[in-house]
Structures are given as C-alpha cells and as structure tokens.
Coordinates of C-alpha atoms in Angstrom, one line a residue:
M1 CA 0.0 0.0 0.0
S2 CA 1.3 3.5 -0.8
D3 CA 0.0 6.9 0.0
S4 CA 0.3 7.6 -3.7
A5 CA -2.4 5.1 -4.5
P6 CA -5.9 6.5 -5.0
A7 CA -7.8 7.0 -1.7
L8 CA -10.8 4.8 -1.1
I9 CA -12.0 6.7 2.0
T10 CA -10.7 9.5 4.1
A11 CA -11.6 10.4 7.6
S12 CA -10.6 13.9 8.5
E13 CA -10.4 15.7 11.9
L14 CA -13.0 13.4 13.5
V15 CA -14.2 14.2 17.0
V16 CA -16.3 11.8 19.1
A17 CA -16.8 12.2 22.8
F18 CA -18.8 10.2 25.4
N19 CA -19.7 12.8 28.1
D20 CA -16.4 14.1 29.2
R21 CA -14.3 11.3 27.6
V22 CA -12.9 12.2 24.2
V23 CA -12.1 9.0 22.1
L24 CA -11.4 10.7 18.8
D25 CA -9.7 14.1 19.0
N26 CA -9.3 15.6 15.5
A27 CA -8.3 12.1 14.3
T28 CA -7.4 11.8 10.6
L29 CA -6.8 8.6 8.6
A30 CA -7.0 7.7 4.9
L31 CA -7.3 4.2 3.4
H32 CA -6.0 3.8 -0.1
E33 CA -6.4 1.1 -2.8
G34 CA -4.4 -1.9 -1.6
S35 CA -4.5 -0.8 2.1
R36 CA -4.0 -3.7 4.5
V37 CA -4.3 -2.0 7.8
G38 CA -4.3 -3.3 11.3
L39 CA -5.8 -0.9 13.9
V40 CA -4.5 -1.3 17.4
G41 CA -4.9 0.5 20.7
R42 CA -6.0 -0.1 24.3
N43 CA -9.5 -1.2 25.1
G44 CA -11.7 1.8 25.3
A45 CA -9.4 3.9 23.0
G46 CA -12.2 4.2 20.5
K47 CA -11.3 1.6 17.8
S48 CA -14.8 0.1 17.4
T49 CA -16.3 3.6 17.5
F50 CA -14.0 4.7 14.6
L51 CA -15.0 1.6 12.6
K52 CA -18.7 2.5 13.0
V53 CA -18.0 6.1 11.9
L54 CA -16.0 4.8 8.9
A55 CA -18.8 2.4 8.0
G56 CA -21.5 5.1 8.2
Q57 CA -23.2 3.6 11.2
R58 CA -22.3 6.5 13.6
T59 CA -22.1 10.2 13.0
P60 CA -19.1 11.9 14.5
D61 CA -19.6 15.0 16.7
S62 CA -17.5 16.9 14.1
G63 CA -15.2 16.1 11.2
T64 CA -15.9 14.4 7.8
V65 CA -15.8 10.9 6.2
A66 CA -15.3 11.1 2.4
P67 CA -15.7 7.8 0.6
R68 CA -14.9 7.4 -3.1
R69 CA -18.0 7.5 -5.3
G70 CA -19.6 4.1 -5.6
L71 CA -17.4 2.6 -2.9
V72 CA -18.8 -0.8 -1.7
V73 CA -18.0 -1.4 2.0
S74 CA -18.6 -4.6 4.0
Y75 CA -18.5 -4.3 7.8
L76 CA -18.3 -6.9 10.5
S77 CA -19.1 -5.3 13.8
Q78 CA -18.8 -6.9 17.3
E79 CA -22.6 -6.2 17.7
F80 CA -23.7 -7.7 14.4
T81 CA -27.3 -8.6 13.7
L82 CA -28.7 -11.5 11.7
D83 CA -32.2 -11.7 10.2
P84 CA -34.1 -14.1 12.6
K85 CA -36.7 -14.7 9.8
K86 CA -34.0 -16.2 7.5
N87 CA -32.0 -19.4 7.8
V88 CA -28.1 -19.6 7.8
L89 CA -27.7 -19.7 4.0
E90 CA -30.1 -16.8 3.4
N91 CA -28.3 -14.6 5.9
I92 CA -25.0 -15.4 4.3
R93 CA -26.3 -14.6 0.8
D94 CA -27.5 -11.3 2.1
G95 CA -23.9 -10.3 2.4
A96 CA -23.7 -10.3 -1.4
R97 CA -27.1 -8.6 -1.9
H98 CA -25.6 -6.0 -4.3
V99 CA -24.2 -8.8 -6.5
L100 CA -27.5 -10.7 -6.4
D101 CA -29.4 -7.6 -7.4
L102 CA -27.1 -7.1 -10.4
I103 CA -27.6 -10.7 -11.5
A104 CA -31.4 -10.4 -11.1
E105 CA -31.4 -7.2 -13.2
F106 CA -29.2 -8.9 -15.8
E107 CA -31.5 -11.9 -16.1
S108 CA -34.6 -9.7 -16.3
L109 CA -33.4 -7.7 -19.2
P110 CA -34.3 -8.6 -22.8
A111 CA -31.4 -10.2 -24.8
A112 CA -31.0 -7.0 -27.0
S113 CA -30.6 -4.7 -24.0
K114 CA -27.6 -2.4 -24.3
R115 CA -27.2 -2.6 -20.5
H116 CA -26.3 -6.3 -20.7
E117 CA -22.7 -5.6 -21.4
V118 CA -22.3 -3.1 -18.5
L119 CA -23.9 -5.4 -16.0
E120 CA -22.0 -8.5 -17.2
E121 CA -18.7 -6.6 -16.8
R122 CA -19.7 -5.5 -13.3
I123 CA -20.8 -9.0 -12.2
A124 CA -17.6 -10.5 -13.6
H125 CA -15.6 -7.9 -11.6
L126 CA -17.4 -8.9 -8.4
D127 CA -16.9 -12.7 -9.3
G128 CA -20.7 -12.9 -9.2
W129 CA -21.0 -15.9 -11.4
N130 CA -18.9 -17.9 -8.9
L131 CA -20.9 -16.6 -5.9
D132 CA -22.5 -20.0 -4.9
N133 CA -19.2 -21.7 -5.0
R134 CA -17.5 -19.0 -2.9
I135 CA -20.3 -19.2 -0.3
E136 CA -19.9 -23.0 -0.1
T137 CA -16.1 -22.7 0.3
A138 CA -16.4 -20.0 3.0
M139 CA -19.1 -22.0 4.9
S140 CA -16.9 -25.1 4.9
H141 CA -13.7 -23.3 6.1
L142 CA -15.4 -21.2 8.7
N143 CA -17.2 -24.3 10.0
T144 CA -20.7 -22.6 9.9
P145 CA -23.8 -24.6 10.8
P146 CA -25.7 -26.1 7.8
G147 CA -27.4 -23.7 5.5
D148 CA -31.0 -24.7 6.5
R149 CA -30.4 -24.2 10.2
D150 CA -32.7 -21.7 11.9
I151 CA -30.8 -18.6 13.1
N152 CA -32.6 -18.6 16.4
T153 CA -31.2 -22.0 17.3
L154 CA -27.5 -21.0 17.0
S155 CA -25.1 -20.2 19.8
G156 CA -23.2 -16.9 20.0
G157 CA -20.1 -18.4 18.4
E158 CA -22.1 -20.0 15.6
K159 CA -23.8 -16.7 14.8
R160 CA -20.4 -15.0 14.8
R161 CA -19.1 -17.4 12.2
V162 CA -22.3 -16.9 10.0
A163 CA -21.8 -13.1 10.2
M164 CA -18.1 -13.5 9.3
C165 CA -19.1 -15.7 6.3
R166 CA -21.7 -13.1 5.2
T167 CA -19.1 -10.3 5.3
L168 CA -16.4 -12.1 3.3
V169 CA -18.6 -13.4 0.4
S170 CA -19.6 -9.8 -0.5
Q171 CA -16.4 -9.1 -2.5
P172 CA -16.4 -5.4 -1.5
D173 CA -13.9 -2.6 -2.3
L174 CA -13.3 -2.2 1.4
L175 CA -13.6 -4.7 4.2
I176 CA -13.9 -3.4 7.8
L177 CA -13.5 -6.2 10.3
D178 CA -13.9 -5.9 14.1
E179 CA -12.3 -8.9 15.8
P180 CA -12.8 -11.3 12.9
T181 CA -11.0 -14.2 14.6
N182 CA -13.3 -14.4 17.6
H183 CA -14.9 -17.8 18.0
L184 CA -12.8 -19.3 15.1
D185 CA -10.5 -22.3 15.6
P186 CA -6.9 -22.2 14.3
E187 CA -7.8 -23.9 10.9
S188 CA -10.5 -21.3 10.3
I189 CA -8.2 -18.4 11.3
E190 CA -5.6 -19.8 8.8
W191 CA -8.2 -19.8 6.0
V192 CA -9.3 -16.2 6.8
A193 CA -5.6 -15.1 6.7
E194 CA -5.2 -16.8 3.3
F195 CA -8.5 -15.2 2.1
L196 CA -7.2 -11.7 3.1
E197 CA -3.8 -12.3 1.6
N198 CA -5.5 -13.0 -1.8
F199 CA -8.2 -10.4 -1.4
G200 CA -8.3 -7.9 -4.2
G201 CA -9.7 -5.0 -2.3
A202 CA -8.5 -3.1 0.8
F203 CA -9.2 -3.9 4.4
L204 CA -9.0 -2.4 7.9
V205 CA -9.0 -5.0 10.8
V206 CA -9.1 -4.7 14.5
T207 CA -8.0 -7.8 16.3
H208 CA -6.1 -8.9 19.4
D209 CA -4.6 -11.8 17.4
R210 CA -1.0 -10.7 16.9
W211 CA 0.0 -13.6 14.7
F212 CA -2.9 -12.7 12.4
L213 CA -1.8 -9.0 12.3
D214 CA 1.7 -10.0 11.3
R215 CA 0.4 -12.4 8.7
V216 CA -2.1 -10.1 6.8
T217 CA -1.2 -6.4 7.4
N218 CA 1.3 -4.1 5.8
L219 CA 0.5 -1.0 7.8
T220 CA -0.4 -0.6 11.5
A221 CA -2.4 2.4 12.8
E222 CA -2.4 2.9 16.5
L223 CA -5.2 4.9 18.1
A224 CA -3.9 6.6 21.2
D225 CA -5.1 9.8 23.0
G226 CA -7.7 10.3 20.3
R227 CA -5.2 10.4 17.4
F228 CA -3.7 8.0 14.9
F229 CA 0.0 7.1 14.6
T230 CA 0.9 5.0 11.6
Y231 CA 3.7 2.5 11.2
D232 CA 4.8 0.5 8.1
G233 CA 4.5 -3.3 8.6
G234 CA 2.6 -5.7 10.8
Y235 CA 2.5 -6.0 14.5
T236 CA 6.1 -6.9 15.1
E237 CA 7.4 -4.0 13.0
Y238 CA 4.9 -1.7 14.8
L239 CA 6.3 -2.7 18.2
L240 CA 9.9 -2.0 17.1
A241 CA 9.0 1.3 15.4
K242 CA 6.9 2.5 18.4
A243 CA 9.8 1.7 20.8
D244 CA 12.0 3.9 18.6
R245 CA 9.4 6.7 18.6
Q246 CA 9.0 6.5 22.4
A247 CA 12.8 6.6 22.8
S248 CA 13.0 9.8 20.7
E249 CA 10.1 11.4 22.6
A250 CA 11.9 10.5 25.9
V251 CA 15.0 12.3 24.7
V252 CA 13.1 15.4 23.7
E253 CA 11.2 15.3 27.0
H254 CA 14.4 15.0 29.0
K255 CA 15.8 18.1 27.3
R256 CA 12.6 20.0 28.0
Q257 CA 12.7 19.1 31.7
M258 CA 16.4 20.0 31.9
F259 CA 15.6 23.4 30.3
L260 CA 12.7 24.0 32.8
E261 CA 14.9 23.0 35.7
K262 CA 17.6 25.4 34.7
E263 CA 15.2 28.2 34.1
L264 CA 13.4 27.5 37.4
A265 CA 16.7 27.8 39.2
W266 CA 17.2 31.2 37.5
V267 CA 13.7 32.4 38.4
R268 CA 14.3 31.5 42.1
K269 CA 17.3 33.7 42.2
G270 CA 14.9 36.6 41.8
P271 CA 16.0 38.4 38.6
R272 CA 14.5 41.7 37.8
A273 CA 11.6 40.7 35.6
Q274 CA 11.0 44.2 34.3
R275 CA 14.0 44.1 32.2
T276 CA 13.3 43.2 28.5
K277 CA 15.8 40.4 28.5
S278 CA 14.3 38.9 31.7
K279 CA 10.8 39.2 30.3
D280 CA 11.8 37.3 27.1
R281 CA 13.3 34.6 29.3
F282 CA 10.1 34.4 31.4
D283 CA 8.0 34.1 28.2
R284 CA 10.3 31.3 26.9
Y285 CA 10.0 29.5 30.2
Y286 CA 6.2 29.6 30.2
E287 CA 6.0 28.6 26.6
V288 CA 8.1 25.5 27.2
A289 CA 6.3 24.7 30.4
D290 CA 2.9 24.8 28.6
Q291 CA 4.1 22.2 26.1
K292 CA 2.5 18.8 26.5
G293 CA 5.0 16.0 27.3
P294 CA 4.6 12.5 25.8
T295 CA 1.9 10.3 27.2
I296 CA 3.3 7.6 29.6
E297 CA 1.4 4.4 29.0
E298 CA 0.7 2.4 32.1
D299 CA 0.8 -1.4 31.9
V300 CA -0.9 -3.9 34.1
D301 CA 1.5 -5.0 36.8
L302 CA 0.0 -8.5 36.7
V303 CA 1.8 -10.8 39.1
I304 CA -0.1 -14.0 39.8
P305 CA -0.2 -14.7 43.6
P306 CA 2.7 -17.0 44.5
P307 CA 1.4 -20.6 44.6
P308 CA 1.9 -23.2 47.4
P309 CA 4.5 -25.9 46.6
L310 CA 3.6 -28.9 44.5
G311 CA 4.3 -32.5 45.5
N312 CA 6.0 -35.2 43.4
R313 CA 2.7 -36.2 41.9
V314 CA 0.8 -33.3 40.2
V315 CA -1.8 -34.8 37.9
E316 CA -1.6 -38.2 36.1
L317 CA -4.1 -39.1 33.3
S318 CA -4.3 -42.8 32.3
N319 CA -6.2 -44.0 29.2
L320 CA -8.7 -41.2 29.6
A321 CA -11.8 -41.2 27.3
I322 CA -14.9 -38.9 27.2
T323 CA -18.2 -39.7 25.4
L324 CA -21.0 -37.1 25.4
G325 CA -24.4 -37.6 23.8
G326 CA -23.2 -40.8 22.2
R327 CA -20.2 -39.1 20.6
T328 CA -16.7 -39.9 21.6
L329 CA -14.6 -36.8 21.9
F330 CA -11.3 -38.6 22.7
R331 CA -10.0 -41.9 23.9
N332 CA -6.9 -43.6 25.3
F333 CA -5.3 -40.3 26.4
S334 CA -2.5 -40.6 29.0
H335 CA -0.3 -37.7 30.2
T336 CA 1.7 -36.8 33.3
F337 CA 1.8 -33.2 34.3
E338 CA 5.0 -32.0 36.0
N339 CA 5.9 -28.8 37.8
G340 CA 7.0 -26.0 35.5
Q341 CA 5.0 -27.2 32.5
R342 CA 3.0 -24.7 30.5
I343 CA 0.8 -26.7 28.2
G344 CA -1.4 -25.2 25.4
V345 CA -4.5 -27.1 24.3
A346 CA -5.4 -26.6 20.6
G347 CA -8.1 -28.0 18.3
R348 CA -11.3 -27.1 16.4
N349 CA -14.3 -25.8 18.2
G350 CA -16.5 -28.6 19.7
V351 CA -13.8 -31.3 19.8
G352 CA -13.7 -31.5 23.6
K353 CA -11.1 -29.1 24.9
T354 CA -13.2 -27.7 27.7
S355 CA -14.4 -31.2 28.5
L356 CA -10.8 -32.3 29.0
L357 CA -10.3 -29.4 31.5
K358 CA -13.4 -30.3 33.4
A359 CA -12.4 -34.0 33.6
I360 CA -9.0 -32.9 35.1
I361 CA -10.6 -30.8 37.9
G362 CA -13.3 -33.4 38.6
E363 CA -16.4 -31.5 37.2
L364 CA -16.9 -34.1 34.5
S365 CA -16.6 -37.9 35.0
P366 CA -14.6 -39.6 32.2
S367 CA -16.2 -42.5 30.3
D368 CA -13.0 -44.5 30.8
G369 CA -9.6 -44.1 32.4
T370 CA -8.5 -42.4 35.6
V371 CA -7.4 -39.0 36.8
K372 CA -5.0 -39.1 39.8
I373 CA -4.4 -35.8 41.6
G374 CA -1.5 -35.1 43.9
Q375 CA -2.3 -34.3 47.5
L376 CA -0.7 -30.8 47.3
T377 CA -2.2 -30.0 43.9
K378 CA -4.6 -27.0 44.1
F379 CA -6.5 -26.0 40.9
N380 CA -7.4 -22.5 39.9
Y381 CA -9.8 -22.8 37.0
V382 CA -10.5 -19.6 34.9
D383 CA -13.7 -20.7 33.1
Q384 CA -14.4 -19.7 29.5
S385 CA -17.6 -17.9 30.6
R386 CA -15.4 -16.1 33.2
L387 CA -18.3 -16.3 35.7
Q388 CA -20.8 -13.4 35.9
L389 CA -20.1 -9.9 37.2
R390 CA -22.8 -8.2 39.2
E391 CA -23.6 -5.0 37.5
E392 CA -24.7 -2.9 40.6
R393 CA -21.6 -3.7 42.7
T394 CA -18.4 -1.7 42.7
V395 CA -15.1 -3.0 41.4
L396 CA -13.8 -3.3 45.0
D397 CA -16.9 -5.2 46.1
E398 CA -16.7 -7.7 43.2
V399 CA -13.2 -8.7 44.3
S400 CA -13.4 -8.5 48.1
D401 CA -16.1 -11.1 48.9
G402 CA -16.0 -9.8 52.5
T403 CA -12.2 -9.7 52.8
E404 CA -9.8 -6.7 52.7
F405 CA -6.6 -8.6 51.7
V406 CA -5.3 -11.0 49.2
I407 CA -3.1 -13.9 50.4
W408 CA 0.3 -13.2 48.8
G409 CA 2.7 -16.1 49.4
N410 CA 3.4 -16.0 53.2
G411 CA 2.1 -12.4 53.5
K412 CA -0.9 -10.3 52.5
L413 CA -1.6 -7.5 50.0
S414 CA -4.4 -5.0 50.4
L415 CA -7.3 -5.2 47.8
R416 CA -6.7 -1.7 46.6
S417 CA -3.0 -2.4 46.0
Y418 CA -3.9 -5.7 44.3
L419 CA -6.5 -3.9 42.0
K420 CA -4.0 -1.3 41.0
R421 CA -1.8 -4.0 39.6
F422 CA -4.7 -4.5 37.1
L423 CA -4.7 -0.8 36.2
F424 CA -7.7 0.2 38.3
T425 CA -7.1 3.7 39.6
D426 CA -8.7 4.9 42.9
D427 CA -11.6 6.5 41.0
R428 CA -12.3 3.4 39.0
I429 CA -12.0 1.1 42.0
N430 CA -15.2 2.6 43.5
L431 CA -17.1 2.6 40.2
Q432 CA -20.0 0.3 39.5
V433 CA -19.4 -2.6 37.2
K434 CA -22.1 -1.5 34.8
H435 CA -20.0 1.6 33.9
L436 CA -16.8 -0.4 33.0
S437 CA -15.5 -0.9 29.5
G438 CA -15.1 -4.4 28.0
G439 CA -11.4 -4.4 28.7
E440 CA -11.9 -3.3 32.3
R441 CA -14.5 -6.1 32.8
S442 CA -12.1 -8.6 31.5
R443 CA -9.3 -7.4 33.8
L444 CA -11.7 -7.4 36.8
L445 CA -12.7 -11.0 36.2
L446 CA -9.0 -12.0 35.9
A447 CA -8.3 -10.1 39.2
R448 CA -11.2 -11.9 41.0
I449 CA -10.3 -15.3 39.8
L450 CA -6.5 -15.2 40.1
K451 CA -6.6 -14.0 43.7
Q452 CA -7.8 -17.5 44.6
G453 CA -4.2 -18.7 44.2
G454 CA -3.5 -22.3 43.3
N455 CA -0.5 -24.1 41.9
F456 CA -2.2 -25.6 38.9
L457 CA -3.6 -22.8 36.8
I458 CA -6.2 -23.7 34.1
L459 CA -7.2 -21.0 31.7
D460 CA -10.0 -21.5 29.1
E461 CA -9.6 -18.8 26.3
P462 CA -7.9 -16.2 28.6
T463 CA -7.1 -13.9 25.7
N464 CA -10.6 -13.0 24.7
D465 CA -11.3 -9.2 25.1
L466 CA -7.9 -8.4 26.6
D467 CA -6.0 -5.5 24.8
L468 CA -2.6 -6.1 23.4
N469 CA -0.7 -4.5 26.3
T470 CA -2.6 -6.5 28.9
L471 CA -2.0 -9.7 26.8
R472 CA 1.8 -9.1 26.9
V473 CA 1.8 -8.7 30.6
L474 CA -0.4 -11.8 31.2
E475 CA 2.1 -13.8 29.0
E476 CA 5.0 -12.6 31.1
A477 CA 3.2 -13.5 34.3
L478 CA 2.4 -17.0 33.1
I479 CA 6.0 -17.6 31.9
A480 CA 7.2 -16.6 35.4
F481 CA 4.5 -18.6 37.2
P482 CA 6.2 -21.3 39.4
G483 CA 3.6 -24.0 39.0
V484 CA 1.7 -25.7 36.2
V485 CA -0.2 -23.8 33.5
L486 CA -2.8 -25.5 31.2
V487 CA -4.3 -23.1 28.7
V488 CA -6.9 -23.4 25.9
S489 CA -6.4 -20.7 23.3
H490 CA -6.8 -20.0 19.6
D491 CA -4.2 -17.2 19.9
R492 CA -1.2 -18.6 18.0
Y493 CA 1.1 -15.8 19.2
F494 CA 0.1 -16.4 22.8
L495 CA 0.7 -20.2 22.5
N496 CA 4.1 -19.6 20.8
R497 CA 5.2 -17.2 23.6
V498 CA 3.9 -19.0 26.6
C499 CA 3.8 -22.8 26.0
T500 CA 6.5 -25.4 26.5
G501 CA 4.2 -28.1 25.1
I502 CA 1.0 -28.5 23.0
L503 CA -1.9 -31.0 23.5
S504 CA -3.6 -31.2 20.2
F505 CA -7.0 -32.7 19.4
E506 CA -6.5 -34.7 16.2
S507 CA -9.2 -35.9 13.8
D508 CA -9.2 -39.6 14.9
E509 CA -10.5 -39.1 18.5
R510 CA -6.9 -38.8 19.7
I511 CA -5.0 -36.2 21.7
A512 CA -1.4 -35.8 20.7
Y513 CA 1.4 -34.2 22.9
S514 CA 4.2 -32.2 21.3
V515 CA 7.1 -30.6 23.2
G516 CA 7.7 -27.0 22.1
N517 CA 5.4 -24.2 21.0
Y518 CA 2.5 -24.1 18.6
D519 CA 4.6 -23.3 15.5
Y520 CA 6.9 -26.2 16.1
Y521 CA 3.8 -28.5 16.5
V522 CA 2.4 -27.3 13.2
E523 CA 5.8 -27.9 11.5
K524 CA 6.1 -31.4 12.8
K525 CA 2.5 -32.2 11.7
A526 CA 3.2 -30.9 8.2
R527 CA 6.4 -33.0 8.0
A528 CA 4.5 -36.1 9.1
A529 CA 2.0 -35.6 6.4
A530 CA 4.5 -34.9 3.6
P531 CA 4.9 -37.7 1.0
T532 CA 8.6 -37.3 0.1
R533 CA 11.8 -37.1 2.0
E534 CA 12.3 -33.5 1.1
A535 CA 8.8 -32.4 2.0
A536 CA 8.8 -34.7 5.1
S537 CA 11.9 -32.9 6.4
G538 CA 9.9 -29.6 6.4
W539 CA 13.3 -27.9 5.9
L540 CA 13.3 -27.2 2.1
T541 CA 11.5 -24.1 0.7
N542 CA 10.2 -24.0 -2.8
S543 CA 13.2 -21.9 -3.8
A544 CA 15.6 -24.7 -2.6
V545 CA 14.3 -27.2 -5.1
S546 CA 13.4 -24.9 -7.9
A547 CA 14.7 -25.1 -11.5
P548 CA 18.3 -24.0 -12.2
T549 CA 18.8 -20.3 -11.5
K550 CA 20.0 -17.7 -13.9
S551 CA 23.4 -17.9 -12.4
A552 CA 23.8 -21.4 -13.9
G553 CA 24.2 -20.0 -17.3
K554 CA 24.5 -22.0 -20.5
G555 CA 27.5 -24.3 -20.7
R556 CA 29.5 -22.5 -17.9
K557 CA 31.7 -24.8 -15.9
L558 CA 32.1 -24.8 -12.2
S559 CA 35.1 -22.7 -11.1
F560 CA 37.7 -24.5 -8.9
K561 CA 36.4 -22.7 -5.9
E562 CA 32.8 -23.7 -6.7
A563 CA 33.8 -27.3 -7.3
R564 CA 35.4 -27.5 -3.9
E565 CA 32.3 -25.8 -2.4
L566 CA 30.1 -28.4 -3.9
D567 CA 32.2 -31.3 -2.6
G568 CA 31.9 -29.8 0.9
I569 CA 28.2 -29.1 0.9
E570 CA 26.9 -32.7 1.3
P571 CA 29.0 -33.3 4.5
E572 CA 27.9 -30.0 5.8
I573 CA 24.3 -30.9 5.1
L574 CA 24.7 -34.2 7.0
K575 CA 26.3 -32.4 9.9
V576 CA 23.4 -29.9 10.2
E577 CA 20.8 -32.7 9.8
Q578 CA 22.5 -34.5 12.7
E579 CA 22.2 -31.4 14.9
I580 CA 18.5 -31.1 14.0
G581 CA 18.0 -34.7 14.8
R582 CA 19.8 -34.4 18.1
I583 CA 17.5 -31.5 19.2
E584 CA 14.4 -33.2 18.0
N585 CA 15.4 -36.4 19.9
L586 CA 15.7 -34.3 23.0
F587 CA 12.1 -33.0 22.5
A588 CA 10.9 -36.6 21.9
D589 CA 12.5 -37.9 25.1
P590 CA 9.9 -38.6 27.8
E591 CA 12.3 -37.2 30.4
F592 CA 12.8 -34.0 28.5
H593 CA 10.9 -31.8 30.9
K594 CA 12.8 -33.0 33.9
T595 CA 16.2 -32.5 32.3
H596 CA 15.9 -29.7 29.8
S597 CA 12.7 -27.8 30.6
A598 CA 14.5 -24.5 31.2
Q599 CA 16.2 -24.7 27.9
T600 CA 13.0 -25.1 25.8
N601 CA 13.0 -21.6 24.2
G602 CA 16.8 -21.7 23.6
L603 CA 16.6 -25.1 21.9
L604 CA 13.7 -24.0 19.7
S605 CA 15.7 -21.0 18.6
E606 CA 18.7 -23.2 17.9
L607 CA 16.5 -25.6 16.0
A608 CA 15.1 -22.8 13.8
A609 CA 18.7 -21.5 13.1
H610 CA 19.8 -24.9 12.0
K611 CA 16.8 -25.3 9.7
A612 CA 17.4 -21.9 8.1
N613 CA 21.0 -22.9 7.5
L614 CA 19.9 -26.2 6.0
N615 CA 17.6 -24.3 3.6
K616 CA 20.5 -22.2 2.4
L617 CA 22.8 -25.2 2.0
F618 CA 20.2 -27.1 -0.1
A619 CA 19.5 -24.0 -2.2
R620 CA 23.2 -23.6 -2.9
W621 CA 23.7 -27.3 -3.6
T622 CA 20.8 -27.2 -6.1
E623 CA 22.3 -24.1 -7.8
L624 CA 25.8 -25.6 -8.1
E625 CA 24.4 -29.0 -9.3
A626 CA 22.5 -27.1 -12.0
I627 CA 25.7 -25.4 -13.2
K628 CA 27.5 -28.8 -13.3
A629 CA 24.6 -30.5 -15.2
A630 CA 24.4 -27.6 -17.7
S631 CA 28.1 -27.9 -18.5

C-alpha cells in the first residue's frame, strides 16, 4: 500500500466524545487502494467507535468521512445482527445482496438490451457468477452450521461465524473487520488469513490476534489519545517502530525538563523581571512549560499470587476417554503433568477441549480411564464464561467477597494495591461494574479469579477481550508462574510465547502431545503428512528445489572454488541434519521436561537457526548442481 495510490475513503479531523471522555480528538486517517491496515490500541481507546463512523453507522460530533464515489463497503461489527426470519444460508447470501441484485437485473433484461454488457462486466468484476461456489467454500472453512439451520437456534459463536461468512462473500472494495478471529479455531483463522492475503480490495482490521496481524497487514495504525499514529509493517514492525518513537520522545522530554529545571533555578534567584531580556526569558519558560509531554502508558502489573508448593505427583491421566451424547470426543489419552510445564490445548471448536479441562478438575466424569491428583495440587480454573459480574456492585466489592486482603505467598496484599496491579485507579475502584469498558470487565474478572491462588492454573480462552498491552503482561506473568499452567487458546502468538508443550486434538479421537510451542507442533505435523523425504523434512523451501537459476548460465563450468564448495556441501548438510535430529530427539525424550525444561526456548531458537542454515545449503547445492549439469 502506498499513499500515492488513490484514496478509497478519508476520515478527517474526527471528534467523538462520550460525556467528558474524548475518544477521537481531531483524528485523521486515509485508506488507499491496496490498504491492508491493522488498527491497534488499548481497550476503550475508540477503535470500534472509529470503525462504526467509517462504515457510516455512527455520526461523529465533528469532522468528515469522504468515501470514493460508488465505494462498496462490507463491515463486520462486534454487535452484528442477523435476520431471525431467515436461515443460515439466506443470511450469508444477504452479504452479497448488491451482487444478487445485479444478477437479477441482468437476467430480467431482454437479450437485446444495451445494459447487458455493462452489467456483465460489473458482475464478472465482483466474481458474481462464482458466488454460490464461494459461499460453499467459505461456509466449509469457517465451520458454519448447515445452511438450512434456523438462526434462532444458533449459539453466539455460531452466529459470529455466520456473520463472518456473510461479510467475506460480499467481495467489496473495502472490508472493515472488528475482531474477525473471535470464535474461530486455528484452521478457520488460517483460512481467513489466506483469504485476506489473496483479497483484491482493501481492508481495515481490529484484532487482538498478533499472529494474524503479522500475517495479513502491511500498515499498522495505533489509536492513542484520540489520534492515529501509523507504522509500516505488521504488529512486530509496529512494536519496534513504536519503541524507537517513544525513545525519541523520551530524549526530547528529558531536554525539555532540563531546560525547565535550569530556568526555574534562574527564576528562584529573583532576577528583575521588568528588564526586557528577563521578560523574554520568562516568556520562553512559560512557553516550554505549557508544552505537553509524551503520554506515559501504564501497563498492568499483573503478578499472579505466589502458589503453594507442588508435590512429586501433580496430575496423572491414564487411558482417559470422554463420550458425550453418544459421541466420543477422545479416547486412550495418557499424560503426566509436571511442575513448571506450560501446556497449550489446541483444536477445532467442539472437539472436547473444555471437557478435558473439566475432567481434570473433577467437574466431568470420564467415560473411561483415571485421573490421579497429587495431595498438594490446588487447581485454579478460569472458566471460559469467566463467571458473571454483578452490575450494581463496585469493582472493589466484586473482588473483596468480604475480605480486605489477598493472600500473597506468606504475606498479605491490600485489595486496593492488588487492583492497582490490574490498572484500576482509585476513582475506577469505586465505580459500579455497569460503567466499566469491556477491557476493564475482563481485567476485573481476571483479578477476581487469580486472587484465589492455586499451583495448577487452568485458563480457558484467557485472551478474549484483553487488549494487546494486557496480553503481553499476562504472558509474562504466566511464563514466570512457578507452578503448572494449562491453557486453551486459539491465539497462536500467545501459544508460541507461553507454552513449553502442546496438547492437540486430532481428527481420529486422539489427543497428541508435542514438546515445544505451537509453530513447532504445526511444522512437525506438516512434515509427518508430507509424502517425500524433502517435504517430510519440512526444511526445504520451494526456492531450494526450484529449477536451475539464472546464475547457472549455459555451458558455464564450475570454477575451482565452486567445485570445492560443492564437494563440501553434502558433508555440511549431513552435519546440520544430525544437529537437528539431536535436538528433536531431546524433545521426543519422555524425560525432556525433567532434564531440559528451562532450555525449551533456547533449543527452539537453535533448531530454527539450523533449519534456516539447511535451507541455504540445499539451495546452494541445487544451484551448483544445476551449473554442473548444464556444462
């Protein structure tokens, strides 16, 4: 995307305020043809409000939104509505209503109509003739309910997937997506990412899924203090660029404070202000003092209460099976949890992830097998529904439950100090729950549940509704937690950063365990499914096995140096393959966690480096072999 590309829509000097809280303060942002923009910012910053203004569903207090003439916009909001009088398929087809209207008009016109050609060109541009096939594909990959299902019988997650499907099939000029990955499993998220990568229009997306942002966006817009700051690249590039910007702002602010300190010392000496030179110096002092310094962002100081010690036995699962409603979710699953493990649970929606958690804590009896729990094991289960908050109670009352302190290891922490770690200021602590933002509600629930302590922490979709800053702090707290963490999440970035192992629900009623993070699990799975040695290794890229490169030339012989290089490549490949095998054998060792747990992340980095090196070696070997063959 380039600013030189034609603008699709421009929002200029927007102002939106809720009572005395300004969320858009003369905010300006333009989306151009080819824009692939990720919009980030803290919960309550005004992201969803801006999307509604851009989509024409809310009028700003002041400012303008100027869309290109004839612009087709498709908007997925968090508070979407479906037509209860129509079934699933009919609701999805409504997303392409403008295409269906064009087709209906085309088919109603006489054969000799001059408008036929115009309509046919427009329908072809919108891929209208392929609409039914696109709808079928989207419904399959998004795992929507059958097309004839009554909308009124769907769960919230099912409705969300139907709304997502309806939005994507419209083929608009501009897609506006508010949390598109909510209620989607990893396979569906992967498909949506591929869809957006191949999407011909522009899109603006708000999501807490950082892997998704890195995958699909080429520009990041941050909404902070009512204004937009833009950065080239996805989420990772945004973090790096923002850190540079904040460092520069800190230098400028330091110089400003040094100037003020110096001038203040001069003022205190009591110079004669009536002199012209003194007056100018006073004016300069007040001018600099009135300048606004950079906003200092506060992060949640989320430290999970220190847990009691675990015994030698934590939790042992033996040949576990669960059957619900005549359907077997999984069978013959055995696993021994050990202190220090952080295990991610992954799989499609409805496969039994939450059922596994409930079987572990004793809320659900297994159909077969046993669950043995150590005497010192104390569970703390953060339910997917996160319990219910009582709207009329204050933040303090919701956490207190009649107590004024939180047990903190061998000591105590006052409730107010505890809540401040979750970014609740004194004025917000005494606020009623009904006045909290979505992000504040999520933080309050975490604060209420985590204060219960426990040394075996079980989290079911903990990343829902948390802003990116809070997510990062939660990840750091879990990494530092000196107990066992078992977490269900569709957030690939979260699983990669936190987990030392993955429990994956496979398609054959089986749960597989893989040491390492989620990306490593995906890589191993792809290798196992590959038909050839090269594909099975998972180490060769397409470029490594491509046709001879241009450097091969016609009839050119290998130089002496190149011939020696070729002779040495195969032994080098063998050496690197052996190192990769050594590390993977460590991961496969049942005793890995006892002997190498603390080295998990380092070993994963070392493994990735060896594989990157192997890619380069194979690519160079292919190139030199091509030159040799051509000569």
